Short mmCIF file of C-alpha atoms in Angstrom, two decimals:
data_model
loop_
_atom_site.label_atom_id
_atom_site.label_comp_id
_atom_site.label_asym_id
_atom_site.label_seq_id
_atom_site.Cartn_x
_atom_site.Cartn_y
_atom_site.Cartn_z
CA THR O 1 0.00 0.00 0.00
CA GLY O 2 1.21 3.48 -0.86
CA LEU O 3 1.19 5.82 2.12
CA LYS O 4 0.41 9.48 2.66
CA LEU O 5 0.51 11.77 5.68
CA THR O 6 -2.81 13.26 6.75
CA GLU O 7 -2.61 16.20 9.14
CA VAL O 8 -5.11 15.76 11.96
CA ALA O 9 -4.02 18.61 14.25
CA ALA O 10 -1.45 21.39 14.35
CA ASP O 11 -0.23 24.40 16.32
CA PHE O 12 0.92 22.47 19.37
CA ASP O 13 3.91 23.82 21.32
CA GLN O 14 6.60 21.12 21.06
CA PRO O 15 4.35 18.07 21.38
CA VAL O 16 6.23 14.89 22.31
CA GLY O 17 3.62 12.15 22.68
CA PHE O 18 0.28 10.72 21.53
CA VAL O 19 -1.75 8.26 23.63
CA ALA O 20 -5.24 6.78 23.34
CA PRO O 21 -6.88 5.44 26.52
CA PRO O 22 -8.29 1.90 26.27
CA GLY O 23 -11.62 1.95 24.41
CA ASP O 24 -11.74 5.76 24.38
CA ALA O 25 -12.56 7.83 21.29
CA ARG O 26 -10.22 10.60 22.43
CA ASN O 27 -6.56 10.83 21.45
CA PHE O 28 -4.33 12.63 23.95
CA VAL O 29 -1.34 14.77 22.96
CA PHE O 30 1.14 16.01 25.53
CA GLN O 31 3.65 18.81 25.19
CA LYS O 32 7.14 19.04 26.56
CA ASN O 33 6.11 22.06 28.65
CA GLY O 34 3.67 19.99 30.75
CA VAL O 35 0.34 20.74 29.06
CA ILE O 36 -1.90 17.84 27.98
CA PHE O 37 -4.66 18.11 25.36
CA PHE O 38 -7.05 15.66 23.78
CA LEU O 39 -8.42 15.48 20.27
CA ARG O 40 -12.05 14.56 19.65
CA GLY O 41 -14.02 15.17 16.49
CA GLY O 42 -11.22 17.30 15.10
CA GLN O 43 -11.30 19.62 18.12
CA LYS O 44 -8.42 20.25 20.53
CA THR O 45 -9.32 20.52 24.24
CA ARG O 46 -6.99 21.26 27.16
CA PHE O 47 -7.04 18.36 29.63
CA MET O 48 -4.48 19.29 32.32
CA ASP O 49 -1.65 21.77 32.86
CA LEU O 50 1.43 20.72 34.85
CA SER O 51 3.72 23.40 33.48
CA GLY O 52 4.52 24.80 36.93
CA ARG O 53 5.95 21.43 38.02
CA VAL O 54 7.88 20.55 34.87
CA THR O 55 11.42 21.50 33.94
CA SER O 56 11.18 21.86 30.17
CA SER O 57 14.42 22.32 28.25
CA GLY O 58 13.93 24.18 25.00
CA GLY O 59 14.74 23.18 21.44
CA GLN O 60 15.54 19.48 21.17
CA GLY O 61 16.45 19.23 24.86
CA GLU O 62 15.50 16.03 26.65
CA GLN O 63 13.70 17.27 29.77
CA GLY O 64 10.02 18.02 30.23
CA LEU O 65 6.79 16.06 30.28
CA LEU O 66 8.08 12.81 28.78
CA GLY O 67 5.35 10.19 29.16
CA LEU O 68 1.62 9.67 29.67
CA ALA O 69 -0.20 6.38 30.29
CA PHE O 70 -3.81 5.52 31.13
CA HIS O 71 -4.74 2.73 33.48
CA PRO O 72 -6.28 -0.29 31.71
CA GLN O 73 -9.51 0.44 33.66
CA PHE O 74 -9.34 4.20 33.08
CA ALA O 75 -12.95 4.29 31.89
CA SER O 76 -14.13 3.18 35.34
CA ASN O 77 -11.41 4.40 37.73
CA GLY O 78 -10.17 7.63 36.05
CA ARG O 79 -6.52 6.88 36.88
CA PHE O 80 -3.69 8.04 34.66
CA PHE O 81 0.06 8.45 35.04
CA VAL O 82 2.70 10.93 33.91
CA HIS O 83 6.49 10.92 33.71
CA TYR O 84 8.13 14.34 33.93
CA SER O 85 11.34 16.18 34.81
CA ASP O 86 10.65 17.98 38.07
CA VAL O 87 11.20 21.60 39.12
CA PRO O 88 13.79 22.79 39.93
CA ASP O 89 16.24 19.90 39.56
CA GLY O 90 15.08 18.12 36.42
CA ASN O 91 14.95 14.77 38.20
CA THR O 92 12.65 11.93 37.13
CA GLN O 93 9.18 11.97 38.64
CA VAL O 94 6.48 9.38 37.90
CA SER O 95 3.11 10.24 39.41
CA GLU O 96 -0.50 9.11 39.39
CA PHE O 97 -3.38 11.52 38.77
CA ARG O 98 -7.15 11.20 38.56
CA LEU O 99 -9.92 12.87 36.67
CA LEU O 100 -11.50 15.98 38.13
CA ALA O 101 -14.58 14.96 40.07
CA GLY O 102 -17.64 15.06 37.83
CA ASP O 103 -15.72 15.97 34.67
CA ALA O 104 -14.29 13.22 32.45
CA ASP O 105 -12.70 15.85 30.21
CA LYS O 106 -10.42 17.31 32.88
CA GLY O 107 -7.52 15.88 34.80
CA ASP O 108 -7.17 17.05 38.39
CA PRO O 109 -3.67 18.52 38.95
CA ASN O 110 -4.29 18.47 42.70
CA SER O 111 -4.74 14.69 42.75
CA GLU O 112 -1.05 13.89 42.29
CA ILE O 113 0.33 10.84 44.07
CA LYS O 114 4.09 10.56 43.64
CA LEU O 115 5.04 6.96 42.91
CA LEU O 116 8.65 6.86 41.82
CA SER O 117 11.42 9.46 41.80
CA HIS O 118 15.00 9.20 40.62
CA ASP O 119 17.92 11.61 40.50
CA GLN O 120 19.20 12.58 37.06
CA PRO O 121 22.92 13.45 36.97
CA PHE O 122 22.66 15.16 33.55
CA ALA O 123 19.94 16.83 31.49
CA ASN O 124 19.99 14.27 28.67
CA HIS O 125 19.07 10.57 28.41
CA ASN O 126 16.12 10.87 30.79
CA GLY O 127 14.17 8.17 28.97
CA GLY O 128 10.48 8.87 28.52
CA GLN O 129 8.05 6.08 27.81
CA ILE O 130 5.52 4.82 30.32
CA VAL O 131 2.97 2.21 29.31
CA PHE O 132 0.86 -0.61 30.70
CA GLY O 133 1.86 -3.96 29.30
CA PRO O 134 -0.46 -6.80 28.29
CA ASP O 135 0.20 -8.25 31.77
CA GLY O 136 -1.46 -5.18 33.34
CA LEU O 137 1.85 -4.06 34.85
CA PHE O 138 3.43 -0.62 34.52
CA TYR O 139 6.57 -0.16 32.42
CA LEU O 140 8.97 2.80 32.49
CA GLY O 141 11.98 3.48 30.27
CA LEU O 142 14.92 5.41 31.76
CA GLY O 143 18.10 6.41 29.99
CA ASP O 144 21.60 5.96 31.40
CA GLY O 145 21.62 9.39 33.06
CA GLY O 146 23.26 11.36 30.27
CA ASP O 147 26.50 12.98 29.20
CA ALA O 148 28.34 10.57 26.84
CA ASP O 149 29.83 7.07 27.05
CA ASP O 150 27.79 6.30 30.19
CA PRO O 151 30.43 7.77 32.53
CA MET O 152 28.84 6.25 35.65
CA GLY O 153 28.36 2.80 34.13
CA ASN O 154 24.62 3.00 34.79
CA GLY O 155 23.60 0.84 31.84
CA GLN O 156 25.12 -2.21 33.52
CA LYS O 157 24.93 -1.12 37.17
CA THR O 158 22.03 -2.89 38.90
CA SER O 159 21.91 -0.58 41.94
CA THR O 160 20.30 2.17 39.84
CA LEU O 161 17.21 2.35 37.63
CA LEU O 162 19.09 4.44 35.06
CA GLY O 163 19.70 2.68 31.76
CA LYS O 164 16.82 0.27 32.40
CA ILE O 165 13.30 -0.71 31.54
CA VAL O 166 11.51 -0.83 34.86
CA ARG O 167 8.40 -2.90 35.67
CA ILE O 168 6.21 -2.25 38.71
CA ASP O 169 2.69 -3.02 39.92
CA VAL O 170 0.74 0.18 40.58
CA ASP O 171 -2.34 -1.69 41.80
CA HIS O 172 -0.76 -3.68 44.63
CA PRO O 173 1.70 -1.62 46.69
CA GLY O 174 3.88 -3.40 49.21
CA GLY O 175 7.15 -3.48 51.08
CA GLY O 176 6.78 0.11 52.18
CA LEU O 177 6.62 1.33 48.57
CA PRO O 178 3.67 2.99 46.78
CA TYR O 179 3.87 0.18 44.21
CA GLY O 180 4.57 -3.54 44.18
CA ILE O 181 7.45 -5.54 42.71
CA PRO O 182 6.17 -8.14 40.23
CA PRO O 183 7.39 -11.63 41.17
CA GLY O 184 8.64 -12.17 37.61
CA ASN O 185 11.23 -9.40 37.84
CA PRO O 186 14.76 -10.81 37.94
CA ASP O 187 16.76 -11.04 41.14
CA LEU O 188 20.05 -9.42 40.10
CA GLY O 189 21.83 -9.92 43.40
CA ALA O 190 22.59 -8.05 46.60
CA GLY O 191 22.09 -4.31 46.37
CA SER O 192 20.15 -4.54 43.10
CA ARG O 193 16.90 -2.72 42.43
CA ARG O 194 14.05 -5.21 42.08
CA GLU O 195 12.11 -2.78 39.86
CA ILE O 196 14.54 -3.58 37.02
CA LEU O 197 13.30 -5.82 34.22
CA HIS O 198 15.70 -5.14 31.32
CA ARG O 199 19.09 -3.42 31.47
CA GLY O 200 21.84 -2.22 29.18
CA MET O 201 19.79 0.61 27.65
CA ARG O 202 21.24 3.93 26.52
CA ASN O 203 18.02 5.91 26.12
CA PRO O 204 14.85 3.89 25.40
CA TRP O 205 12.84 6.98 24.48
CA ARG O 206 9.88 5.11 23.00
CA PHE O 207 8.84 1.45 23.16
CA SER O 208 5.58 -0.40 22.61
CA PHE O 209 3.81 -3.73 22.95
CA ASP O 210 2.25 -5.35 19.90
CA ARG O 211 -1.45 -5.27 20.74
CA ALA O 212 -2.00 -8.61 18.97
CA THR O 213 0.92 -10.66 20.30
CA GLY O 214 2.24 -8.84 23.38
CA ASP O 215 5.74 -8.70 21.88
CA LEU O 216 7.94 -5.79 23.03
CA TRP O 217 9.61 -3.40 20.56
CA ILE O 218 12.12 -0.78 21.73
CA GLY O 219 13.79 2.11 19.97
CA ASP O 220 17.05 2.70 21.88
CA VAL O 221 18.80 5.95 20.96
CA GLY O 222 22.43 5.50 19.97
CA GLN O 223 25.44 7.69 20.60
CA GLY O 224 27.60 8.77 17.67
CA ALA O 225 27.27 5.86 15.27
CA ILE O 226 24.21 3.57 15.44
CA GLU O 227 20.50 3.68 16.32
CA GLU O 228 18.88 0.38 17.24
CA VAL O 229 15.56 -1.46 17.31
CA ASP O 230 15.29 -4.13 20.00
CA TYR O 231 12.70 -6.89 20.11
CA LEU O 232 11.56 -9.45 22.68
CA PRO O 233 8.78 -12.03 22.36
CA ALA O 234 5.88 -11.72 24.80
CA ASN O 235 6.59 -12.78 28.39
CA SER O 236 10.36 -12.77 27.93
CA PRO O 237 12.41 -12.73 31.14
CA GLY O 238 14.73 -9.83 31.87
CA VAL O 239 17.61 -9.41 29.42
CA ASN O 240 20.74 -7.28 28.99
CA PHE O 241 20.82 -5.21 25.79
CA GLY O 242 24.51 -4.42 26.22
CA TRP O 243 25.05 -0.67 26.55
CA ASP O 244 27.70 0.60 26.92
CA THR O 245 29.70 -2.48 25.97
CA LEU O 246 27.74 -2.33 22.72
CA GLU O 247 26.22 0.39 20.57
CA GLY O 248 23.78 -1.09 18.09
CA GLY O 249 25.38 -4.54 18.35
CA GLU O 250 28.90 -3.21 17.69
CA CYS O 251 31.67 -2.89 20.27
CA HIS O 252 31.67 0.51 21.97
CA GLU O 253 33.68 0.20 25.19
CA PRO O 254 36.09 -1.35 24.41
CA SER O 255 35.95 -0.41 20.73
CA ASP O 256 37.17 -3.84 19.66
CA GLY O 257 37.12 -7.36 21.06
CA CYS O 258 34.23 -6.79 23.47
CA ASN O 259 32.56 -9.71 25.22
CA ARG O 260 29.03 -10.26 23.85
CA THR O 261 28.27 -13.25 26.07
CA GLY O 262 24.78 -12.99 27.54
CA LEU O 263 23.90 -9.80 25.63
CA THR O 264 20.79 -9.45 23.46
CA MET O 265 21.43 -8.05 19.98
CA PRO O 266 19.17 -5.58 18.16
CA VAL O 267 16.96 -6.82 15.33
CA ALA O 268 17.56 -3.69 13.22
CA THR O 269 20.01 -0.79 13.21
CA VAL O 270 20.33 2.57 11.47
CA SER O 271 23.76 4.08 10.83
CA HIS O 272 24.43 7.75 11.50
CA SER O 273 26.20 7.78 8.15
CA THR O 274 22.70 7.92 6.61
CA GLY O 275 21.85 11.11 8.51
CA ALA O 276 20.09 9.43 11.42
CA CYS O 277 20.60 10.78 14.94
CA SER O 278 17.81 9.71 17.34
CA ILE O 279 15.46 6.80 16.72
CA ASP O 280 11.71 7.01 17.35
CA GLY O 281 10.43 3.61 18.36
CA GLY O 282 6.98 3.06 16.90
CA TYR O 283 4.31 0.37 16.73
CA VAL O 284 3.40 -2.82 14.95
CA TYR O 285 0.52 -1.89 12.65
CA ARG O 286 -2.74 -3.60 13.63
CA GLY O 287 -5.25 -1.26 12.01
CA CYS O 288 -7.84 -1.85 9.29
CA LYS O 289 -7.09 0.72 6.61
CA MET O 290 -3.97 -0.98 5.20
CA PRO O 291 -4.43 -4.77 5.53
CA ASP O 292 -1.26 -5.67 3.63
CA LEU O 293 0.80 -3.74 6.21
CA VAL O 294 -0.63 -5.53 9.24
CA GLY O 295 2.19 -6.99 11.34
CA ARG O 296 4.85 -4.57 10.12
CA TYR O 297 6.74 -2.53 12.74
CA PHE O 298 6.94 1.20 11.91
CA TYR O 299 9.57 3.60 13.21
CA SER O 300 11.40 6.80 12.28
CA ASP O 301 14.30 9.07 13.25
CA LEU O 302 14.33 12.65 14.50
CA CYS O 303 16.89 13.87 11.96
CA SER O 304 16.25 11.62 8.95
CA GLY O 305 12.46 11.82 9.09
CA PHE O 306 11.93 8.59 7.14
CA VAL O 307 8.85 6.39 7.53
CA ARG O 308 10.31 2.87 7.76
CA SER O 309 8.80 -0.53 8.45
CA ILE O 310 10.13 -4.04 8.95
CA LYS O 311 8.72 -7.53 9.31
CA LEU O 312 10.04 -10.11 11.71
CA GLN O 313 10.88 -13.63 10.58
CA ASN O 314 12.58 -16.23 12.78
CA GLY O 315 13.56 -13.50 15.24
CA ALA O 316 15.24 -11.32 12.62
CA ALA O 317 14.05 -8.18 10.85
CA THR O 318 13.37 -8.70 7.15
CA ASP O 319 11.87 -6.84 4.21
CA GLU O 320 12.90 -3.39 5.41
CA LYS O 321 11.03 -0.69 3.50
CA ASP O 322 10.88 3.10 3.46
CA ALA O 323 7.61 4.71 2.40
CA PRO O 324 8.49 6.33 -0.96
CA GLY O 325 8.38 10.10 -0.91
CA LEU O 326 7.30 10.42 2.71
CA MET O 327 9.39 12.61 5.00
CA LEU O 328 8.43 13.69 8.49
CA GLY O 329 9.49 16.94 10.12
CA ALA O 330 11.41 16.23 13.36
CA PRO O 331 9.32 13.21 14.40
CA VAL O 332 9.51 12.52 18.15
CA SER O 333 6.81 9.89 18.79
CA PHE O 334 4.42 7.48 17.18
CA GLY O 335 1.00 6.73 18.55
CA GLU O 336 -1.91 4.42 17.82
CA ASP O 337 -5.60 5.09 18.27
CA ARG O 338 -8.18 2.63 19.60
CA ASP O 339 -8.53 1.12 16.11
CA GLY O 340 -4.79 0.54 15.70
CA GLU O 341 -4.22 3.28 13.11
CA LEU O 342 -0.82 4.97 13.39
CA TYR O 343 0.01 8.61 14.04
CA VAL O 344 3.26 10.56 14.26
CA VAL O 345 4.02 13.55 16.48
CA GLU O 346 6.28 16.20 14.96
CA LEU O 347 8.19 18.39 17.40
CA GLY O 348 7.29 21.45 15.33
CA GLY O 349 3.65 21.12 16.32
CA ARG O 350 1.84 18.77 13.92
CA ILE O 351 0.08 15.45 14.45
CA VAL O 352 -0.16 13.39 11.27
CA ARG O 353 -1.77 10.03 10.51
CA LEU O 354 -0.41 7.35 8.20
CA ASP O 355 -3.09 6.71 5.59
CA PRO O 356 -3.32 4.75 2.34
CA LYS O 357 -2.95 6.84 -0.80
#
């Protein structure tokens, strides 16, 4: 199927994410500055403003409101979650909020319950994505803490949540925490954080679960050479993706002769020699408009702006394709609506949908 970009909304101020609550006709767009809107019937409505609590670096900076997720039972319990860089320090804050009493179109900024906080040593590589998995558990992606070459070794250090994909249970708190530790999380030894599921990430800005299979797809932002797509089948145990021993499957530190034992390799990579700079992990297409594209994983890159898709066969990416003639303007996130159709958020302010020509 030939593809085209259909603009569905514009004039946002540095939007960075697009989320649809389960079974809800609204599509939510959140801005780096802490303001959340929803789209319904072509109209843009302000949902909640957290700008006074959010440190929002300008331009292509990596702080701000970074993630939004709705509880699987949002329609009945009104619970939703945000991930933001706090004021004044720019540290990670993950909090729960609820709808304003009597108004399903407004979030209540005064309902905040702080769930998880983490210091950030630098202003970059703060991660971003929060999402509920098919297991009903809450997933959070955190980068390695920033600067370059992971100077603190956080990607491999199990005493910190930095450089990890974290999994917690927000419905069953325990052990003196406002959340529970799922029993399937790995035990990484004395002094390790039990919230950790996967490690060895540089900056897993956006990841998603295939709504049909439960498989996990991750776009992990590279450093100076390679962007990578990581993949795990549904219900996989915790793995090590290798940063900063590896960048995109290639030796990074050391630059040659590194030990790959026990490390999980990416299924696809994009070289910076092609103009790429920061991968946008997307979604496996499960919509209805383009049946021949069902099952293909779509992703892009902030600098290159391509629309690319791959299929998976025997655990390896195959049949890589770029959509001819399609170029996005500074894409920062993909999203999918309740019907599985795909959208892209452009940092310059547009929301576009991938449609058949």
